[in-house]
CSV table of N, CA and C and ligand atoms in Angstrom, one decimal:
chain,number,residue,atom,x,y,z
A,1,MET,N,21.3,-0.5,-37.1
A,1,MET,CA,21.2,0.5,-38.1
A,1,MET,C,22.5,1.2,-38.4
A,2,LYS,N,22.9,1.4,-39.6
A,2,LYS,CA,24.2,2.1,-39.9
A,2,LYS,C,23.9,3.6,-39.8
A,3,GLY,N,25.0,4.3,-39.7
A,3,GLY,CA,24.9,5.8,-39.6
A,3,GLY,C,25.3,6.4,-38.3
A,4,ASP,N,25.5,7.7,-38.4
A,4,ASP,CA,26.0,8.4,-37.2
A,4,ASP,C,24.8,8.6,-36.2
A,5,THR,N,24.9,8.1,-35.0
A,5,THR,CA,23.8,8.1,-34.1
A,5,THR,C,23.4,9.5,-33.7
A,6,LYS,N,24.2,10.5,-33.9
A,6,LYS,CA,23.8,11.9,-33.5
A,6,LYS,C,22.7,12.4,-34.5
A,7,ASP,N,22.5,11.7,-35.6
A,7,ASP,CA,21.4,12.0,-36.5
A,7,ASP,C,20.1,11.2,-36.3
A,8,LEU,N,20.2,10.4,-35.2
A,8,LEU,CA,19.0,9.6,-35.0
A,8,LEU,C,18.3,10.0,-33.7
A,9,VAL,N,17.0,10.1,-33.7
A,9,VAL,CA,16.2,10.5,-32.6
A,9,VAL,C,15.3,9.3,-32.1
A,10,SER,N,15.4,9.0,-30.9
A,10,SER,CA,14.5,7.9,-30.4
A,10,SER,C,13.1,8.4,-30.4
A,11,LEU,N,12.2,7.6,-30.9
A,11,LEU,CA,10.8,7.9,-30.9
A,11,LEU,C,10.0,7.2,-29.8
A,12,ARG,N,8.9,7.6,-29.5
A,12,ARG,CA,8.1,6.9,-28.5
A,12,ARG,C,6.6,7.0,-28.8
A,13,ARG,N,5.9,5.9,-28.7
A,13,ARG,CA,4.5,6.0,-28.7
A,13,ARG,C,4.0,4.9,-27.7
A,14,SER,N,3.2,5.4,-26.7
A,14,SER,CA,2.7,4.4,-25.8
A,14,SER,C,1.7,3.5,-26.5
A,15,ALA,N,1.8,2.2,-26.1
A,15,ALA,CA,0.9,1.2,-26.7
A,15,ALA,C,-0.4,1.2,-26.0
A,16,ASP,N,-0.5,2.1,-25.0
A,16,ASP,CA,-1.8,2.1,-24.2
A,16,ASP,C,-2.7,3.2,-24.6
A,17,LEU,N,-2.6,3.6,-25.9
A,17,LEU,CA,-3.5,4.6,-26.4
A,17,LEU,C,-4.4,4.1,-27.5
A,18,VAL,N,-5.7,4.6,-27.5
A,18,VAL,CA,-6.6,4.3,-28.6
A,18,VAL,C,-7.1,5.6,-29.2
A,19,LEU,N,-7.5,5.6,-30.4
A,19,LEU,CA,-8.1,6.8,-31.1
A,19,LEU,C,-9.6,6.5,-31.1
A,20,ALA,N,-10.4,7.4,-30.4
A,20,ALA,CA,-11.8,7.3,-30.5
A,20,ALA,C,-12.3,8.2,-31.7
A,21,LEU,N,-13.2,7.7,-32.5
A,21,LEU,CA,-13.5,8.4,-33.8
A,21,LEU,C,-14.6,9.4,-33.6
A,22,THR,N,-15.5,9.1,-32.7
A,22,THR,CA,-16.7,10.0,-32.5
A,22,THR,C,-16.9,10.4,-31.1
A,23,THR,N,-16.4,11.6,-30.8
A,23,THR,CA,-16.6,12.1,-29.4
A,23,THR,C,-17.1,13.5,-29.6
A,24,PRO,N,-17.6,14.2,-28.6
A,24,PRO,CA,-18.1,15.6,-28.8
A,24,PRO,C,-17.1,16.5,-29.3
A,25,LYS,N,-15.8,16.2,-29.2
A,25,LYS,CA,-14.7,17.0,-29.7
A,25,LYS,C,-14.2,16.5,-31.1
A,26,GLY,N,-14.9,15.6,-31.7
A,26,GLY,CA,-14.3,14.9,-32.9
A,26,GLY,C,-13.5,13.7,-32.5
A,27,ARG,N,-12.5,13.4,-33.3
A,27,ARG,CA,-11.6,12.3,-32.8
A,27,ARG,C,-10.8,12.7,-31.6
A,28,GLY,N,-10.4,11.7,-30.8
A,28,GLY,CA,-9.6,12.0,-29.6
A,28,GLY,C,-8.9,10.8,-29.1
A,29,VAL,N,-7.8,11.1,-28.4
A,29,VAL,CA,-6.9,10.0,-27.9
A,29,VAL,C,-7.3,9.7,-26.4
A,30,PHE,N,-7.5,8.4,-26.2
A,30,PHE,CA,-8.0,7.9,-24.9
A,30,PHE,C,-7.0,6.9,-24.4
A,31,ALA,N,-6.9,6.7,-23.1
A,31,ALA,CA,-6.1,5.7,-22.4
A,31,ALA,C,-6.8,4.3,-22.4
A,32,ALA,N,-6.2,3.3,-23.0
A,32,ALA,CA,-6.7,2.0,-23.0
A,32,ALA,C,-6.4,1.2,-21.7
A,33,GLN,N,-5.3,1.7,-21.0
A,33,GLN,CA,-4.9,1.1,-19.8
A,33,GLN,C,-4.5,2.3,-18.8
A,34,ASP,N,-4.4,2.0,-17.5
A,34,ASP,CA,-3.9,3.0,-16.6
A,34,ASP,C,-2.5,3.5,-17.1
A,35,ILE,N,-2.2,4.8,-17.0
A,35,ILE,CA,-0.9,5.3,-17.4
A,35,ILE,C,-0.4,6.1,-16.3
A,36,PRO,N,0.8,5.8,-15.8
A,36,PRO,CA,1.3,6.5,-14.6
A,36,PRO,C,1.7,8.0,-15.0
A,37,ALA,N,1.8,8.8,-14.0
A,37,ALA,CA,2.2,10.2,-14.3
A,37,ALA,C,3.6,10.2,-14.8
A,38,ARG,N,3.9,11.3,-15.6
A,38,ARG,CA,5.3,11.5,-16.2
A,38,ARG,C,5.7,10.4,-17.2
A,39,THR,N,4.7,9.8,-17.8
A,39,THR,CA,5.0,8.8,-18.9
A,39,THR,C,5.1,9.6,-20.2
A,40,VAL,N,6.2,9.4,-21.0
A,40,VAL,CA,6.2,10.0,-22.3
A,40,VAL,C,5.3,9.1,-23.2
A,41,ILE,N,4.2,9.7,-23.7
A,41,ILE,CA,3.2,8.8,-24.4
A,41,ILE,C,3.3,9.0,-25.9
A,42,GLU,N,4.0,10.0,-26.4
A,42,GLU,CA,4.1,10.3,-27.8
A,42,GLU,C,5.2,11.3,-28.1
A,43,ILE,N,5.9,11.0,-29.2
A,43,ILE,CA,6.8,12.0,-29.7
A,43,ILE,C,6.5,12.2,-31.2
A,44,SER,N,6.1,13.4,-31.6
A,44,SER,CA,5.6,13.6,-32.9
A,44,SER,C,6.6,14.6,-33.7
A,45,PRO,N,7.0,14.2,-34.9
A,45,PRO,CA,7.7,15.1,-35.7
A,45,PRO,C,6.8,16.3,-36.2
A,46,VAL,N,7.4,17.4,-36.5
A,46,VAL,CA,6.6,18.5,-37.0
A,46,VAL,C,7.2,19.0,-38.3
A,47,LEU,N,6.3,19.7,-39.0
A,47,LEU,CA,6.7,20.4,-40.3
A,47,LEU,C,6.5,21.9,-40.1
A,48,PRO,N,7.6,22.6,-39.8
A,48,PRO,CA,7.5,24.1,-39.7
A,48,PRO,C,7.1,24.7,-41.0
A,49,LEU,N,6.2,25.7,-41.0
A,49,LEU,CA,5.8,26.4,-42.2
A,49,LEU,C,6.5,27.7,-42.3
A,50,GLY,N,6.8,28.1,-43.5
A,50,GLY,CA,7.3,29.5,-43.7
A,50,GLY,C,6.2,30.5,-43.2
A,51,VAL,N,6.7,31.7,-42.8
A,51,VAL,CA,5.7,32.7,-42.3
A,51,VAL,C,4.7,33.0,-43.4
A,52,GLU,N,5.2,33.3,-44.6
A,52,GLU,CA,4.4,33.7,-45.7
A,52,GLU,C,3.5,32.5,-46.2
A,53,GLU,N,4.0,31.4,-46.2
A,53,GLU,CA,3.3,30.1,-46.5
A,53,GLU,C,2.1,30.0,-45.6
A,54,ASN,N,2.3,30.2,-44.3
A,54,ASN,CA,1.3,30.1,-43.3
A,54,ASN,C,0.2,31.2,-43.5
A,55,GLU,N,0.7,32.5,-43.5
A,55,GLU,CA,-0.2,33.6,-43.6
A,55,GLU,C,-1.1,33.6,-44.9
A,56,SER,N,-0.5,33.3,-46.0
A,56,SER,CA,-1.2,33.4,-47.3
A,56,SER,C,-2.0,32.1,-47.6
A,57,HIS,N,-1.6,31.0,-47.1
A,57,HIS,CA,-2.2,29.8,-47.5
A,57,HIS,C,-2.8,29.0,-46.4
A,58,VAL,N,-1.9,28.4,-45.5
A,58,VAL,CA,-2.4,27.4,-44.5
A,58,VAL,C,-3.4,28.0,-43.6
A,59,LYS,N,-3.2,29.3,-43.2
A,59,LYS,CA,-4.2,29.9,-42.3
A,59,LYS,C,-5.6,29.9,-42.8
A,60,HIS,N,-5.8,29.7,-44.1
A,60,HIS,CA,-7.1,29.8,-44.7
A,60,HIS,C,-7.7,28.4,-44.9
A,61,THR,N,-7.0,27.4,-44.4
A,61,THR,CA,-7.4,26.0,-44.6
A,61,THR,C,-7.7,25.3,-43.2
A,62,SER,N,-8.3,24.1,-43.3
A,62,SER,CA,-8.6,23.4,-42.1
A,62,SER,C,-7.3,22.8,-41.4
A,63,LEU,N,-6.2,22.8,-42.2
A,63,LEU,CA,-4.9,22.3,-41.7
A,63,LEU,C,-4.5,23.2,-40.5
A,64,TYR,N,-4.9,24.5,-40.6
A,64,TYR,CA,-4.5,25.5,-39.6
A,64,TYR,C,-4.9,25.1,-38.2
A,65,HIS,N,-6.0,24.2,-38.1
A,65,HIS,CA,-6.4,23.8,-36.7
A,65,HIS,C,-5.5,22.7,-36.2
A,66,TYR,N,-4.5,22.3,-37.0
A,66,TYR,CA,-3.6,21.2,-36.5
A,66,TYR,C,-2.2,21.8,-36.4
A,67,THR,N,-2.0,23.1,-36.2
A,67,THR,CA,-0.7,23.7,-36.1
A,67,THR,C,-0.4,24.2,-34.7
A,68,TYR,N,0.9,24.3,-34.4
A,68,TYR,CA,1.3,24.9,-33.1
A,68,TYR,C,2.2,26.1,-33.5
A,69,ASN,N,2.2,27.1,-32.5
A,69,ASN,CA,3.2,28.2,-32.7
A,69,ASN,C,4.6,27.5,-32.7
A,70,TRP,N,5.4,28.1,-33.6
A,70,TRP,CA,6.8,27.5,-33.7
A,70,TRP,C,7.8,28.6,-34.0
A,71,PRO,N,8.9,28.7,-33.2
A,71,PRO,CA,9.9,29.7,-33.5
A,71,PRO,C,10.7,29.3,-34.7
A,72,LEU,N,11.1,30.4,-35.5
A,72,LEU,CA,11.8,30.1,-36.7
A,72,LEU,C,12.9,31.2,-36.8
A,73,HIS,N,14.1,30.8,-37.2
A,73,HIS,CA,15.2,31.8,-37.4
A,73,HIS,C,15.3,32.1,-38.9
A,74,SER,N,15.0,33.3,-39.3
A,74,SER,CA,15.1,33.7,-40.7
A,74,SER,C,16.6,33.7,-41.2
A,75,SER,N,16.8,33.9,-42.5
A,75,SER,CA,18.1,33.8,-43.0
A,75,SER,C,19.0,34.9,-42.4
A,76,ASN,N,18.4,36.1,-42.0
A,76,ASN,CA,19.2,37.1,-41.4
A,76,ASN,C,19.4,36.9,-39.8
A,77,GLY,N,19.0,35.8,-39.4
A,77,GLY,CA,19.2,35.4,-37.9
A,77,GLY,C,18.1,36.0,-37.0
A,78,GLU,N,17.1,36.7,-37.6
A,78,GLU,CA,16.0,37.2,-36.8
A,78,GLU,C,15.1,36.1,-36.4
A,79,LYS,N,14.6,36.2,-35.1
A,79,LYS,CA,13.6,35.1,-34.7
A,79,LYS,C,12.2,35.5,-35.0
A,80,GLN,N,11.5,34.6,-35.7
A,80,GLN,CA,10.1,34.8,-36.0
A,80,GLN,C,9.2,33.7,-35.4
A,81,ILE,N,8.0,34.0,-35.3
A,81,ILE,CA,7.0,33.0,-34.8
A,81,ILE,C,6.2,32.6,-36.0
A,82,THR,N,6.2,31.3,-36.3
A,82,THR,CA,5.3,30.8,-37.4
A,82,THR,C,4.5,29.7,-36.8
A,83,GLN,N,4.0,28.8,-37.7
A,83,GLN,CA,3.2,27.6,-37.3
A,83,GLN,C,3.9,26.4,-37.8
A,84,ALA,N,3.7,25.3,-37.0
A,84,ALA,CA,4.2,24.0,-37.5
A,84,ALA,C,3.1,23.0,-37.5
A,85,VAL,N,3.0,22.2,-38.5
A,85,VAL,CA,2.0,21.2,-38.6
A,85,VAL,C,2.6,20.0,-37.8
A,86,VAL,N,1.8,19.5,-36.8
A,86,VAL,CA,2.3,18.4,-36.0
A,86,VAL,C,1.8,17.1,-36.7
A,87,LEU,N,2.8,16.3,-37.0
A,87,LEU,CA,2.5,15.0,-37.7
A,87,LEU,C,2.3,13.9,-36.7
A,88,GLY,N,1.6,12.9,-37.0
A,88,GLY,CA,1.5,11.8,-36.1
A,88,GLY,C,0.3,12.1,-35.1
A,89,LEU,N,0.3,11.3,-34.0
A,89,LEU,CA,-0.8,11.4,-33.0
A,89,LEU,C,-0.9,12.7,-32.3
A,90,GLY,N,0.2,13.5,-32.3
A,90,GLY,CA,0.1,14.8,-31.6
A,90,GLY,C,-1.0,15.7,-32.1
A,91,SER,N,-1.4,15.5,-33.3
A,91,SER,CA,-2.5,16.3,-33.9
A,91,SER,C,-3.8,15.9,-33.4
A,92,MET,N,-3.9,14.8,-32.7
A,92,MET,CA,-5.2,14.3,-32.3
A,92,MET,C,-5.6,14.6,-30.9
A,93,PHE,N,-4.6,15.2,-30.1
A,93,PHE,CA,-5.0,15.5,-28.7
A,93,PHE,C,-5.9,16.7,-28.7
A,94,ASN,N,-7.1,16.5,-28.1
A,94,ASN,CA,-8.0,17.6,-27.9
A,94,ASN,C,-7.7,18.5,-26.7
A,95,HIS,N,-8.4,19.6,-26.6
A,95,HIS,CA,-8.1,20.6,-25.6
A,95,HIS,C,-9.0,20.4,-24.3
A,96,SER,N,-8.4,20.6,-23.2
A,96,SER,CA,-9.1,20.6,-21.9
A,96,SER,C,-8.4,21.6,-21.0
A,97,ARG,N,-9.2,22.4,-20.3
A,97,ARG,CA,-8.6,23.3,-19.3
A,97,ARG,C,-8.1,22.5,-18.1
A,98,ASP,N,-8.5,21.3,-18.0
A,98,ASP,CA,-8.0,20.4,-16.9
A,98,ASP,C,-7.2,19.3,-17.6
A,99,GLN,N,-6.2,19.8,-18.3
A,99,GLN,CA,-5.4,18.9,-19.1
A,99,GLN,C,-4.6,17.8,-18.3
A,100,ASN,N,-4.5,16.6,-18.8
A,100,ASN,CA,-3.7,15.6,-18.1
A,100,ASN,C,-2.4,15.3,-18.9
A,101,VAL,N,-2.2,16.0,-20.0
A,101,VAL,CA,-0.9,15.8,-20.8
A,101,VAL,C,-0.3,17.1,-21.0
A,102,GLY,N,1.0,17.2,-20.8
A,102,GLY,CA,1.8,18.4,-21.1
A,102,GLY,C,2.7,18.1,-22.3
A,103,TRP,N,3.1,19.2,-23.0
A,103,TRP,CA,3.9,19.0,-24.2
A,103,TRP,C,5.0,20.0,-24.2
A,104,GLU,N,6.1,19.6,-24.9
A,104,GLU,CA,7.2,20.6,-25.1
A,104,GLU,C,7.8,20.5,-26.4
A,105,ARG,N,8.2,21.6,-27.0
A,105,ARG,CA,8.8,21.7,-28.3
A,105,ARG,C,10.3,21.3,-28.1
A,106,ASP,N,10.8,20.5,-29.1
A,106,ASP,CA,12.2,20.2,-29.2
A,106,ASP,C,12.5,20.9,-30.6
A,107,VAL,N,12.9,22.1,-30.5
A,107,VAL,CA,13.1,22.9,-31.8
A,107,VAL,C,14.2,22.4,-32.6
A,108,ASP,N,15.3,22.0,-31.9
A,108,ASP,CA,16.5,21.5,-32.6
A,108,ASP,C,16.2,20.2,-33.4
A,109,HIS,N,15.3,19.3,-32.9
A,109,HIS,CA,15.0,18.1,-33.5
A,109,HIS,C,13.7,18.1,-34.3
A,110,LEU,N,13.0,19.2,-34.3
A,110,LEU,CA,11.7,19.4,-35.0
A,110,LEU,C,10.7,18.3,-34.5
A,111,LEU,N,10.5,18.3,-33.1
A,111,LEU,CA,9.6,17.3,-32.5
A,111,LEU,C,8.8,18.0,-31.4
A,112,VAL,N,7.7,17.4,-31.1
A,112,VAL,CA,7.0,17.7,-29.9
A,112,VAL,C,6.9,16.4,-29.0
A,113,ARG,N,7.2,16.6,-27.7
A,113,ARG,CA,7.1,15.5,-26.8
A,113,ARG,C,5.9,15.7,-25.9
A,114,TYR,N,5.1,14.6,-25.7
A,114,TYR,CA,3.9,14.6,-24.9
A,114,TYR,C,4.1,13.7,-23.7
A,115,GLN,N,3.7,14.2,-22.5
A,115,GLN,CA,4.0,13.5,-21.3
A,115,GLN,C,2.8,13.6,-20.3
A,116,THR,N,2.4,12.5,-19.7
A,116,THR,CA,1.3,12.7,-18.7
A,116,THR,C,1.7,13.5,-17.5
A,117,LEU,N,0.7,14.4,-17.1
A,117,LEU,CA,1.0,15.3,-16.0
A,117,LEU,C,0.6,14.6,-14.6
A,118,ARG,N,-0.2,13.6,-14.7
A,118,ARG,CA,-0.7,12.9,-13.5
A,118,ARG,C,-1.1,11.5,-13.9
A,119,ASP,N,-1.4,10.7,-12.9
A,119,ASP,CA,-1.9,9.3,-13.2
A,119,ASP,C,-3.2,9.4,-14.1
A,120,VAL,N,-3.2,8.6,-15.1
A,120,VAL,CA,-4.4,8.7,-16.0
A,120,VAL,C,-5.1,7.3,-15.9
A,121,LYS,N,-6.4,7.3,-15.7
A,121,LYS,CA,-7.1,6.0,-15.6
A,121,LYS,C,-7.5,5.5,-17.0
A,122,ALA,N,-7.6,4.2,-17.1
A,122,ALA,CA,-8.1,3.6,-18.4
A,122,ALA,C,-9.5,4.2,-18.7
A,123,GLY,N,-9.7,4.6,-19.9
A,123,GLY,CA,-10.9,5.1,-20.4
A,123,GLY,C,-11.0,6.7,-20.4
A,124,GLU,N,-10.0,7.3,-19.7
A,124,GLU,CA,-9.9,8.8,-19.7
A,124,GLU,C,-9.4,9.3,-21.0
A,125,GLU,N,-9.9,10.5,-21.4
A,125,GLU,CA,-9.4,11.1,-22.6
A,125,GLU,C,-8.1,11.8,-22.2
A,126,LEU,N,-7.1,11.7,-23.1
A,126,LEU,CA,-5.8,12.4,-22.9
A,126,LEU,C,-5.9,13.8,-23.7
A,127,CYS,N,-5.8,14.8,-22.9
A,127,CYS,CA,-6.0,16.2,-23.4
A,127,CYS,C,-4.8,17.1,-23.1
A,128,ILE,N,-4.5,18.0,-24.0
A,128,ILE,CA,-3.6,19.0,-23.7
A,128,ILE,C,-4.3,20.4,-23.5
A,129,SER,N,-3.6,21.4,-23.1
A,129,SER,CA,-4.3,22.7,-23.1
A,129,SER,C,-3.8,23.5,-24.3
A,130,TYR,N,-4.8,24.1,-25.1
A,130,TYR,CA,-4.5,24.9,-26.2
A,130,TYR,C,-4.3,26.4,-25.8
A,131,GLY,N,-4.5,26.7,-24.5
A,131,GLY,CA,-4.4,28.1,-24.0
A,131,GLY,C,-5.8,28.7,-24.0
A,132,ASP,N,-5.9,30.0,-23.9
A,132,ASP,CA,-7.1,30.7,-23.6
A,132,ASP,C,-7.9,31.2,-24.9
A,133,ARG,N,-7.1,31.3,-26.0
A,133,ARG,CA,-7.7,31.9,-27.2
A,133,ARG,C,-8.1,30.8,-28.1
A,134,LEU,N,-9.3,30.2,-27.9
A,134,LEU,CA,-9.8,29.1,-28.7
A,134,LEU,C,-10.5,29.6,-30.0
A,135,SER,N,-10.4,28.9,-31.1
A,135,SER,CA,-11.1,29.3,-32.3
A,135,SER,C,-12.4,28.4,-32.5
A,136,PHE,N,-12.8,27.7,-31.4
A,136,PHE,CA,-14.0,26.9,-31.4
A,136,PHE,C,-14.7,27.0,-30.1
A,137,LYS,N,-15.9,26.5,-30.0
A,137,LYS,CA,-16.6,26.5,-28.7
A,137,LYS,C,-16.2,25.2,-27.9
A,138,ASP,N,-15.6,25.5,-26.8
A,138,ASP,CA,-15.1,24.4,-25.9
A,138,ASP,C,-16.3,23.6,-25.3
A,139,VAL,N,-16.5,22.3,-25.7
A,139,VAL,CA,-17.6,21.6,-25.2
A,139,VAL,C,-17.6,21.3,-23.7
A,140,ASP,N,-16.4,21.5,-23.1
A,140,ASP,CA,-16.3,21.3,-21.7
A,140,ASP,C,-16.6,22.6,-20.9
A,141,ALA,N,-16.7,23.7,-21.6
A,141,ALA,CA,-16.9,25.0,-20.9
A,141,ALA,C,-18.3,25.0,-20.2
A,142,PRO,N,-18.3,25.5,-19.0
A,142,PRO,CA,-19.6,25.5,-18.3
A,142,PRO,C,-20.6,26.4,-19.1
A,143,THR,N,-21.9,26.0,-19.2
A,143,THR,CA,-22.8,26.9,-19.9
A,143,THR,C,-23.1,28.1,-18.9
A,144,GLU,N,-23.3,29.2,-19.6
A,144,GLU,CA,-23.5,30.4,-18.8
A,144,GLU,C,-24.8,30.4,-18.1
A,145,GLU,N,-24.8,30.7,-16.8
A,145,GLU,CA,-26.0,30.8,-16.0
A,145,GLU,C,-26.7,32.1,-16.3
A,146,PRO,N,-28.1,32.1,-16.5
A,146,PRO,CA,-28.8,33.3,-16.7
A,146,PRO,C,-28.7,34.2,-15.4
A,147,GLU,N,-28.6,35.5,-15.6
A,147,GLU,CA,-28.5,36.4,-14.4
A,147,GLU,C,-29.9,36.6,-13.9
A,148,GLY,N,-30.1,36.9,-12.7
A,148,GLY,CA,-31.4,37.1,-12.0
A,148,GLY,C,-32.0,35.8,-11.6
A,149,ASP,N,-33.3,35.8,-11.5
A,149,ASP,CA,-34.0,34.5,-11.0
A,149,ASP,C,-34.4,33.6,-12.1
A,150,GLY,N,-34.1,34.0,-13.4
A,150,GLY,CA,-34.5,33.2,-14.5
A,150,GLY,C,-35.8,33.5,-15.1
A,151,SER,N,-36.6,34.4,-14.5
A,151,SER,CA,-37.9,34.7,-14.9
A,151,SER,C,-37.9,35.4,-16.3
A,152,GLU,N,-36.8,36.2,-16.6
A,152,GLU,CA,-36.7,36.8,-17.9
A,152,GLU,C,-36.5,35.7,-19.0
A,153,VAL,N,-35.9,34.6,-18.7
A,153,VAL,CA,-35.7,33.5,-19.7
A,153,VAL,C,-37.0,32.8,-19.9
A,154,LEU,N,-37.7,32.5,-18.7
A,154,LEU,CA,-39.0,31.8,-18.8
A,154,LEU,C,-40.0,32.6,-19.6
A,155,SER,N,-39.9,33.9,-19.5
A,155,SER,CA,-40.9,34.8,-20.2
A,155,SER,C,-40.7,34.7,-21.7
A,156,ASN,N,-39.5,34.3,-22.2
A,156,ASN,CA,-39.2,34.2,-23.6
A,156,ASN,C,-39.7,32.9,-24.2
A,157,ILE,N,-40.1,31.9,-23.4
A,157,ILE,CA,-40.5,30.6,-23.9
A,157,ILE,C,-41.9,30.8,-24.6
A,158,GLN,N,-42.0,30.4,-25.9
A,158,GLN,CA,-43.2,30.6,-26.6
A,158,GLN,C,-44.1,29.4,-26.4
A,159,ILE,N,-45.4,29.6,-26.1
A,159,ILE,CA,-46.3,28.6,-25.9
A,159,ILE,C,-47.4,28.7,-27.0
A,160,ASP,N,-47.7,27.7,-27.8
A,160,ASP,CA,-48.6,27.8,-28.9
A,160,ASP,C,-50.0,28.1,-28.4
B,201,LIG,C1,-5.8,19.4,-33.2
B,201,LIG,S1,-7.5,19.0,-33.7
B,201,LIG,C2,-7.8,17.7,-32.5
B,201,LIG,C3,-8.4,16.5,-33.3
B,201,LIG,C4,-9.8,16.7,-33.8
B,201,LIG,N1,-10.8,16.4,-32.7
B,201,LIG,C5,-10.1,15.8,-35.0
B,201,LIG,O1,-11.1,15.1,-35.0
B,201,LIG,O2,-9.4,15.9,-36.0
B,201,LIG,C6,-8.3,20.4,-33.0
B,201,LIG,C7,-9.8,20.5,-33.2
B,201,LIG,O3,-10.5,19.5,-32.3
B,201,LIG,C8,-11.7,20.1,-31.8
B,201,LIG,N2,-11.6,20.3,-30.4
B,201,LIG,C9,-10.5,20.1,-29.6
B,201,LIG,N3,-10.7,20.3,-28.3
B,201,LIG,C10,-12.0,20.6,-28.2
B,201,LIG,C11,-12.9,21.0,-27.2
B,201,LIG,N4,-12.5,21.1,-25.9
B,201,LIG,N5,-14.2,21.4,-27.4
B,201,LIG,C12,-14.6,21.3,-28.7
B,201,LIG,N6,-13.9,20.9,-29.8
B,201,LIG,C13,-12.6,20.6,-29.5
B,201,LIG,C14,-11.8,21.5,-32.5
B,201,LIG,O4,-12.6,21.3,-33.7
B,201,LIG,C15,-10.4,21.8,-32.9
B,201,LIG,O5,-10.3,22.7,-34.0
């Protein structure tokens, strides 16, 4: 390829990934083969949004569920936090508190790199952590146990 190589970024996508279309979390990325720890499985380009564009528009759409916090330098050099839409497979990783994939922003190249944190077995879902403040009910979260001996719950069951 012609051109100055400093303008080229090597991309990576593991061939050992499949997209499952119907899981309790919606679509999700799964391992088709065993994948060793510390494998870069995906590099996704991102589209950073303007702060105003995000606040007034994207925040009110379903696209907002596919964005990551992203640092932005405004024209006066001030650092702001906005959102970036992650293009490619990066947008398909679901959340788990027991994540097996880590990710890092490459702000200079407008990319996110995803890497396995441990050995992953074929058939396992590949998940990242979205942090503690989720905007949806985590299907992995343990259901809350009723307090007491449960008799107050049983007394609410209606029998015809
Ligand atoms: C970045 S998208 C991931 C791909 C998404 N599953 C899809 O089908 O397009 C984030 C959305 O996936 C779903 N999701 C991700 N992790 C989840 C989890 N642990 N429990 C329930 N839903 C989850 C939520 O609807 C969330 O807003």
